[in-house]
PDB file of C-alpha atoms in Angstrom:
ATOM      1  CA  MET T  29      83.737 -63.455  -4.863  1.00  0.00           C
ATOM      2  CA  PHE T  30      81.075 -61.862  -6.929  1.00  0.00           C
ATOM      3  CA  GLU T  31      82.949 -58.744  -7.795  1.00  0.00           C
ATOM      4  CA  ASN T  32      82.952 -59.498 -11.198  1.00  0.00           C
ATOM      5  CA  PHE T  33      79.442 -59.150 -11.759  1.00  0.00           C
ATOM      6  CA  SER T  34      79.054 -55.823 -13.187  1.00  0.00           C
ATOM      7  CA  GLU T  35      76.624 -54.504 -15.340  1.00  0.00           C
ATOM      8  CA  MET T  36      77.391 -55.345 -18.553  1.00  0.00           C
ATOM      9  CA  MET T  37      78.271 -59.206 -17.080  1.00  0.00           C
ATOM     10  CA  LEU T  38      74.669 -59.471 -15.971  1.00  0.00           C
ATOM     11  CA  GLU T  39      73.745 -58.323 -19.252  1.00  0.00           C
ATOM     12  CA  LEU T  40      75.431 -61.305 -21.042  1.00  0.00           C
ATOM     13  CA  PHE T  41      74.097 -63.208 -18.584  1.00  0.00           C
ATOM     14  CA  ALA T  42      70.601 -61.987 -19.472  1.00  0.00           C
ATOM     15  CA  THR T  43      71.569 -62.484 -23.709  1.00  0.00           C
ATOM     16  CA  SER T  44      73.253 -66.065 -23.035  1.00  0.00           C
ATOM     17  CA  LEU T  45      70.534 -67.328 -21.378  1.00  0.00           C
ATOM     18  CA  TRP T  46      67.561 -65.922 -24.191  1.00  0.00           C
ATOM     19  CA  GLU T  47      69.969 -67.861 -26.229  1.00  0.00           C
ATOM     20  CA  THR T  48      69.372 -70.918 -24.465  1.00  0.00           C
ATOM     21  CA  VAL T  49      66.307 -70.609 -24.611  1.00  0.00           C
ATOM     22  CA  ILE T  50      66.017 -70.259 -28.231  1.00  0.00           C
ATOM     23  CA  MET T  51      68.347 -73.005 -28.985  1.00  0.00           C
ATOM     24  CA  VAL T  52      66.209 -75.338 -26.544  1.00  0.00           C
ATOM     25  CA  GLY T  53      62.961 -74.393 -27.108  1.00  0.00           C
ATOM     26  CA  VAL T  54      62.966 -74.154 -31.358  1.00  0.00           C
ATOM     27  CA  SER T  55      65.237 -77.634 -31.946  1.00  0.00           C
ATOM     28  CA  GLY T  56      62.922 -79.216 -28.736  1.00  0.00           C
ATOM     29  CA  VAL T  57      59.806 -78.049 -31.236  1.00  0.00           C
ATOM     30  CA  VAL T  58      60.807 -79.022 -34.494  1.00  0.00           C
ATOM     31  CA  GLY T  59      62.679 -81.950 -33.314  1.00  0.00           C
ATOM     32  CA  GLY T  60      58.940 -83.287 -31.935  1.00  0.00           C
ATOM     33  CA  LEU T  61      57.025 -81.860 -35.119  1.00  0.00           C
ATOM     34  CA  VAL T  62      59.611 -84.648 -36.709  1.00  0.00           C
ATOM     35  CA  GLY T  63      60.409 -86.800 -34.374  1.00  0.00           C
ATOM     36  CA  ILE T  64      56.681 -87.591 -32.795  1.00  0.00           C
ATOM     37  CA  PRO T  65      55.682 -88.854 -37.001  1.00  0.00           C
ATOM     38  CA  LEU T  66      58.727 -90.964 -37.120  1.00  0.00           C
ATOM     39  CA  GLY T  67      58.213 -92.865 -33.587  1.00  0.00           C
ATOM     40  CA  VAL T  68      54.730 -93.369 -35.049  1.00  0.00           C
ATOM     41  CA  PHE T  69      55.644 -94.553 -38.190  1.00  0.00           C
ATOM     42  CA  LEU T  70      58.498 -96.917 -36.602  1.00  0.00           C
ATOM     43  CA  ARG T  71      55.797 -98.309 -34.287  1.00  0.00           C
ATOM     44  CA  LEU T  72      53.232 -98.782 -36.936  1.00  0.00           C
ATOM     45  CA  THR T  73      55.905-101.057 -39.009  1.00  0.00           C
ATOM     46  CA  ASP T  74      56.906-102.301 -36.775  1.00  0.00           C
ATOM     47  CA  LYS T  75      56.713-106.541 -36.405  1.00  0.00           C
ATOM     48  CA  GLY T  76      53.033-106.557 -34.837  1.00  0.00           C
ATOM     49  CA  GLY T  77      52.305-103.525 -36.153  1.00  0.00           C
ATOM     50  CA  ILE T  78      49.051-102.465 -37.992  1.00  0.00           C
ATOM     51  CA  LEU T  79      51.312-101.374 -41.208  1.00  0.00           C
ATOM     52  CA  GLN T  80      53.874-103.945 -40.351  1.00  0.00           C
ATOM     53  CA  ASN T  81      56.674-103.834 -42.802  1.00  0.00           C
ATOM     54  CA  ALA T  82      60.179-105.211 -41.724  1.00  0.00           C
ATOM     55  CA  PRO T  83      62.259-104.208 -44.458  1.00  0.00           C
ATOM     56  CA  LEU T  84      61.368-100.506 -44.568  1.00  0.00           C
ATOM     57  CA  ASN T  85      61.612-100.451 -40.933  1.00  0.00           C
ATOM     58  CA  THR T  86      64.725-101.725 -40.726  1.00  0.00           C
ATOM     59  CA  VAL T  87      66.231 -99.299 -42.991  1.00  0.00           C
ATOM     60  CA  VAL T  88      63.994 -95.915 -41.471  1.00  0.00           C
ATOM     61  CA  GLY T  89      65.442 -97.602 -37.845  1.00  0.00           C
ATOM     62  CA  GLY T  90      68.574 -97.769 -38.792  1.00  0.00           C
ATOM     63  CA  ILE T  91      69.498 -94.469 -39.647  1.00  0.00           C
ATOM     64  CA  VAL T  92      67.551 -93.276 -36.547  1.00  0.00           C
ATOM     65  CA  ASN T  93      69.793 -95.562 -34.691  1.00  0.00           C
ATOM     66  CA  ALA T  94      72.827 -94.028 -37.040  1.00  0.00           C
ATOM     67  CA  VAL T  95      72.375 -90.629 -36.170  1.00  0.00           C
ATOM     68  CA  ARG T  96      71.186 -91.333 -32.224  1.00  0.00           C
ATOM     69  CA  SER T  97      74.704 -93.098 -32.324  1.00  0.00           C
ATOM     70  CA  THR T  98      76.588 -90.223 -33.322  1.00  0.00           C
ATOM     71  CA  PRO T  99      78.039 -88.001 -30.416  1.00  0.00           C
ATOM     72  CA  PHE T 100      76.877 -84.519 -30.702  1.00  0.00           C
ATOM     73  CA  ILE T 101      80.041 -82.827 -30.777  1.00  0.00           C
ATOM     74  CA  ILE T 102      80.886 -84.753 -34.121  1.00  0.00           C
ATOM     75  CA  LEU T 103      77.618 -84.544 -35.710  1.00  0.00           C
ATOM     76  CA  LEU T 104      77.925 -80.492 -34.853  1.00  0.00           C
ATOM     77  CA  VAL T 105      80.674 -80.461 -37.013  1.00  0.00           C
ATOM     78  CA  ALA T 106      80.316 -82.700 -39.659  1.00  0.00           C
ATOM     79  CA  ILE T 107      77.002 -80.739 -40.931  1.00  0.00           C
ATOM     80  CA  ILE T 108      78.730 -77.907 -41.015  1.00  0.00           C
ATOM     81  CA  PRO T 109      78.048 -77.334 -44.626  1.00  0.00           C
ATOM     82  CA  PHE T 110      74.511 -77.928 -44.091  1.00  0.00           C
ATOM     83  CA  THR T 111      73.947 -75.953 -41.643  1.00  0.00           C
ATOM     84  CA  ARG T 112      75.704 -72.802 -43.378  1.00  0.00           C
ATOM     85  CA  LEU T 113      73.405 -74.183 -46.629  1.00  0.00           C
ATOM     86  CA  VAL T 114      70.459 -73.655 -44.282  1.00  0.00           C
ATOM     87  CA  THR T 115      71.379 -70.465 -41.830  1.00  0.00           C
ATOM     88  CA  GLY T 116      73.865 -69.220 -43.999  1.00  0.00           C
ATOM     89  CA  THR T 117      76.831 -69.174 -41.404  1.00  0.00           C
ATOM     90  CA  SER T 118      77.888 -71.693 -39.305  1.00  0.00           C
ATOM     91  CA  ILE T 119      78.481 -70.040 -35.796  1.00  0.00           C
ATOM     92  CA  GLY T 120      75.867 -68.256 -33.670  1.00  0.00           C
ATOM     93  CA  THR T 121      72.522 -69.181 -31.703  1.00  0.00           C
ATOM     94  CA  TRP T 122      70.571 -70.037 -34.750  1.00  0.00           C
ATOM     95  CA  ALA T 123      73.641 -72.419 -36.701  1.00  0.00           C
ATOM     96  CA  ALA T 124      73.488 -74.159 -33.721  1.00  0.00           C
ATOM     97  CA  VAL T 125      69.936 -74.872 -33.578  1.00  0.00           C
ATOM     98  CA  VAL T 126      70.399 -77.068 -37.209  1.00  0.00           C
ATOM     99  CA  PRO T 127      72.215 -79.794 -35.427  1.00  0.00           C
ATOM    100  CA  LEU T 128      70.520 -79.512 -32.174  1.00  0.00           C
ATOM    101  CA  THR T 129      67.143 -80.520 -34.225  1.00  0.00           C
ATOM    102  CA  LEU T 130      69.147 -83.212 -35.938  1.00  0.00           C
ATOM    103  CA  ALA T 131      70.102 -84.555 -32.492  1.00  0.00           C
ATOM    104  CA  ALA T 132      66.965 -84.256 -30.886  1.00  0.00           C
ATOM    105  CA  ALA T 133      64.238 -85.705 -33.749  1.00  0.00           C
ATOM    106  CA  PRO T 134      65.637 -89.296 -33.804  1.00  0.00           C
ATOM    107  CA  PHE T 135      66.066 -89.274 -29.708  1.00  0.00           C
ATOM    108  CA  ILE T 136      62.468 -88.008 -29.638  1.00  0.00           C
ATOM    109  CA  ALA T 137      61.144 -91.096 -31.814  1.00  0.00           C
ATOM    110  CA  ARG T 138      62.718 -93.601 -30.058  1.00  0.00           C
ATOM    111  CA  LEU T 139      60.980 -92.136 -27.478  1.00  0.00           C
ATOM    112  CA  VAL T 140      57.695 -91.844 -28.676  1.00  0.00           C
ATOM    113  CA  GLU T 141      58.040 -95.540 -30.269  1.00  0.00           C
ATOM    114  CA  THR T 142      58.176 -97.116 -26.990  1.00  0.00           C
ATOM    115  CA  ALA T 143      55.459 -95.293 -25.485  1.00  0.00           C
ATOM    116  CA  LEU T 144      53.304 -96.710 -28.091  1.00  0.00           C
ATOM    117  CA  ARG T 145      54.393 -99.788 -27.194  1.00  0.00           C
ATOM    118  CA  GLU T 146      52.934 -99.241 -23.797  1.00  0.00           C
ATOM    119  CA  VAL T 147      49.645 -99.354 -25.325  1.00  0.00           C
ATOM    120  CA  ASP T 148      47.330-101.946 -25.015  1.00  0.00           C
ATOM    121  CA  SER T 149      47.119-104.389 -28.119  1.00  0.00           C
ATOM    122  CA  GLY T 150      43.612-104.940 -27.044  1.00  0.00           C
ATOM    123  CA  LEU T 151      42.538-101.436 -27.716  1.00  0.00           C
ATOM    124  CA  VAL T 152      44.284-101.452 -31.007  1.00  0.00           C
ATOM    125  CA  GLU T 153      42.087-104.671 -31.933  1.00  0.00           C
ATOM    126  CA  ALA T 154      39.056-103.499 -30.402  1.00  0.00           C
ATOM    127  CA  ALA T 155      39.399 -99.816 -32.864  1.00  0.00           C
ATOM    128  CA  GLN T 156      40.300-102.605 -35.423  1.00  0.00           C
ATOM    129  CA  SER T 157      37.221-104.936 -35.048  1.00  0.00           C
ATOM    130  CA  MET T 158      34.971-101.751 -35.046  1.00  0.00           C
ATOM    131  CA  GLY T 159      36.393-100.513 -38.648  1.00  0.00           C
ATOM    132  CA  ALA T 160      38.236 -97.833 -37.729  1.00  0.00           C
ATOM    133  CA  THR T 161      41.375 -96.737 -40.490  1.00  0.00           C
ATOM    134  CA  THR T 162      44.469 -96.508 -39.748  1.00  0.00           C
ATOM    135  CA  TRP T 163      44.456 -92.634 -39.209  1.00  0.00           C
ATOM    136  CA  GLN T 164      41.692 -93.313 -36.875  1.00  0.00           C
ATOM    137  CA  ILE T 165      43.679 -95.670 -34.594  1.00  0.00           C
ATOM    138  CA  VAL T 166      46.281 -93.809 -34.489  1.00  0.00           C
ATOM    139  CA  TRP T 167      44.827 -89.883 -33.340  1.00  0.00           C
ATOM    140  CA  LYS T 168      41.975 -91.489 -31.168  1.00  0.00           C
ATOM    141  CA  VAL T 169      43.606 -94.688 -29.642  1.00  0.00           C
ATOM    142  CA  LEU T 170      47.815 -94.893 -29.841  1.00  0.00           C
ATOM    143  CA  LEU T 171      48.325 -91.020 -29.143  1.00  0.00           C
ATOM    144  CA  PRO T 172      45.460 -90.287 -26.360  1.00  0.00           C
ATOM    145  CA  GLU T 173      46.854 -93.590 -24.887  1.00  0.00           C
ATOM    146  CA  ALA T 174      50.503 -92.983 -25.095  1.00  0.00           C
ATOM    147  CA  LEU T 175      50.475 -89.101 -24.015  1.00  0.00           C
ATOM    148  CA  PRO T 176      51.885 -89.015 -20.825  1.00  0.00           C
ATOM    149  CA  GLY T 177      54.787 -91.168 -21.950  1.00  0.00           C
ATOM    150  CA  ILE T 178      55.231 -89.133 -24.996  1.00  0.00           C
ATOM    151  CA  VAL T 179      55.367 -85.959 -22.717  1.00  0.00           C
ATOM    152  CA  ALA T 180      57.722 -87.412 -20.045  1.00  0.00           C
ATOM    153  CA  GLY T 181      60.071 -88.644 -23.268  1.00  0.00           C
ATOM    154  CA  LEU T 182      59.389 -84.675 -24.426  1.00  0.00           C
ATOM    155  CA  THR T 183      60.825 -83.653 -21.278  1.00  0.00           C
ATOM    156  CA  ILE T 184      63.777 -85.744 -21.622  1.00  0.00           C
ATOM    157  CA  SER T 185      64.146 -84.283 -24.691  1.00  0.00           C
ATOM    158  CA  PHE T 186      64.589 -81.127 -23.744  1.00  0.00           C
ATOM    159  CA  VAL T 187      66.581 -81.732 -20.533  1.00  0.00           C
ATOM    160  CA  SER T 188      69.388 -83.462 -22.757  1.00  0.00           C
ATOM    161  CA  LEU T 189      69.051 -80.727 -25.458  1.00  0.00           C
ATOM    162  CA  THR T 190      70.060 -78.198 -22.470  1.00  0.00           C
ATOM    163  CA  GLY T 191      72.921 -80.240 -21.898  1.00  0.00           C
ATOM    164  CA  TYR T 192      73.631 -80.059 -26.214  1.00  0.00           C
ATOM    165  CA  SER T 193      73.231 -76.526 -26.515  1.00  0.00           C
ATOM    166  CA  ALA T 194      75.913 -75.762 -23.642  1.00  0.00           C
ATOM    167  CA  MET T 195      77.999 -78.118 -25.947  1.00  0.00           C
ATOM    168  CA  ALA T 196      77.802 -76.083 -28.968  1.00  0.00           C
ATOM    169  CA  GLY T 197      78.195 -72.747 -27.220  1.00  0.00           C
ATOM    170  CA  ALA T 198      81.959 -74.075 -26.927  1.00  0.00           C
ATOM    171  CA  VAL T 199      82.168 -74.006 -30.563  1.00  0.00           C
ATOM    172  CA  GLY T 200      80.532 -70.671 -31.384  1.00  0.00           C
ATOM    173  CA  GLY T 201      77.046 -71.594 -30.785  1.00  0.00           C
ATOM    174  CA  GLY T 202      76.207 -68.630 -27.845  1.00  0.00           C
ATOM    175  CA  GLY T 203      74.415 -69.168 -25.167  1.00  0.00           C
ATOM    176  CA  LEU T 204      75.214 -70.271 -21.398  1.00  0.00           C
ATOM    177  CA  GLY T 205      77.896 -72.503 -22.642  1.00  0.00           C
ATOM    178  CA  ASP T 206      79.882 -69.931 -24.527  1.00  0.00           C
ATOM    179  CA  LEU T 207      79.352 -67.436 -21.849  1.00  0.00           C
ATOM    180  CA  GLY T 208      80.680 -70.272 -19.573  1.00  0.00           C
ATOM    181  CA  ILE T 209      83.980 -71.042 -21.782  1.00  0.00           C
ATOM    182  CA  ARG T 210      84.788 -67.503 -22.768  1.00  0.00           C
ATOM    183  CA  TYR T 211      84.839 -65.921 -19.269  1.00  0.00           C
ATOM    184  CA  GLY T 212      84.609 -68.989 -16.831  1.00  0.00           C
ATOM    185  CA  TYR T 213      87.401 -70.923 -18.485  1.00  0.00           C
ATOM    186  CA  GLN T 214      89.379 -68.988 -20.641  1.00  0.00           C
ATOM    187  CA  ARG T 215      89.568 -65.795 -18.363  1.00  0.00           C
ATOM    188  CA  PHE T 216      89.583 -67.473 -15.164  1.00  0.00           C
ATOM    189  CA  LEU T 217      86.797 -66.529 -13.966  1.00  0.00           C
ATOM    190  CA  PRO T 218      85.384 -69.071 -11.261  1.00  0.00           C
ATOM    191  CA  ASP T 219      82.400 -67.245 -10.411  1.00  0.00           C
ATOM    192  CA  VAL T 220      81.206 -66.824 -13.667  1.00  0.00           C
ATOM    193  CA  MET T 221      81.357 -70.784 -14.294  1.00  0.00           C
ATOM    194  CA  LEU T 222      79.502 -70.935 -10.786  1.00  0.00           C
ATOM    195  CA  ALA T 223      76.950 -68.869 -11.753  1.00  0.00           C
ATOM    196  CA  VAL T 224      76.689 -70.318 -15.266  1.00  0.00           C
ATOM    197  CA  VAL T 225      76.042 -73.911 -13.600  1.00  0.00           C
ATOM    198  CA  LEU T 226      73.624 -72.745 -11.273  1.00  0.00           C
ATOM    199  CA  ILE T 227      71.494 -70.894 -14.061  1.00  0.00           C
ATOM    200  CA  LEU T 228      71.736 -74.072 -16.198  1.00  0.00           C
ATOM    201  CA  ILE T 229      70.766 -76.401 -13.029  1.00  0.00           C
ATOM    202  CA  VAL T 230      67.657 -74.461 -12.241  1.00  0.00           C
ATOM    203  CA  PHE T 231      66.329 -74.131 -16.184  1.00  0.00           C
ATOM    204  CA  VAL T 232      66.521 -77.614 -16.177  1.00  0.00           C
ATOM    205  CA  GLN T 233      64.951 -78.292 -13.135  1.00  0.00           C
ATOM    206  CA  ALA T 234      61.979 -75.839 -14.533  1.00  0.00           C
ATOM    207  CA  ILE T 235      62.126 -77.981 -17.403  1.00  0.00           C
ATOM    208  CA  GLN T 236      61.848 -81.261 -15.281  1.00  0.00           C
ATOM    209  CA  SER T 237      59.026 -79.972 -13.116  1.00  0.00           C
ATOM    210  CA  LEU T 238      56.775 -78.361 -16.267  1.00  0.00           C
ATOM    211  CA  GLY T 239      57.283 -81.730 -17.467  1.00  0.00           C
ATOM    212  CA  ASP T 240      56.126 -83.751 -14.315  1.00  0.00           C
ATOM    213  CA  TRP T 241      53.608 -81.616 -13.756  1.00  0.00           C
ATOM    214  CA  ALA T 242      51.850 -82.062 -17.242  1.00  0.00           C
ATOM    215  CA  VAL T 243      52.331 -85.858 -16.742  1.00  0.00           C
ATOM    216  CA  ARG T 244      50.567 -86.058 -13.845  1.00  0.00           C
ATOM    217  CA  ARG T 245      47.450 -83.883 -15.251  1.00  0.00           C
ATOM    218  CA  MET T 246      47.332 -86.638 -18.131  1.00  0.00           C
ATOM    219  CA  SER T 247      47.765 -89.589 -15.933  1.00  0.00           C
ATOM    220  CA  HIS T 248      44.573 -88.401 -13.865  1.00  0.00           C
ATOM    221  CA  ARG T 249      42.039 -87.744 -16.608  1.00  0.00           C
TER     222      ARG T 249
END
């Protein structure tokens, strides 16, 4: 069944796996750097937040929801001009990072906002009564208390990005998705497709296990 796994094919698997790691890793990190502050902002300006601002929260929340509700394959195609402006090309691994990041940031923002909602309001009120500034409340109360939930949300985001990266591969983004389409589907090599699926399962399981381990460590501090 695995007669198609020549040395060249194994090299393709290694290259494709590395491309998937780059796409998921870079877009996840950059998406987190954008999404976490955005999630904090949404929580602070929400009803009952310490910087409550309903109009601003509605506008920003609407933009976040609009991006989140756009199917990734449509987002991928719709921002091709922007992708080309940023990377100089609309195909390849680094070109795929742009739409992946745009898809990740609002998703992470909502997960972070949800985690922050779980923080006991009494802790925030106690910090305010002691004269803590908004910055101090965010860094010393909200984020530390919500950290396990935030890490769990980031884990979910990285897992979702793995699926998105495979979708990006179908339109020239590279990675394991591209390998599965070009060889497993277009060249009718079911063993290659099976191997791609198994590698993706192991990849996702590794991300989930690492995230679960981190959450457990933080929850028992």
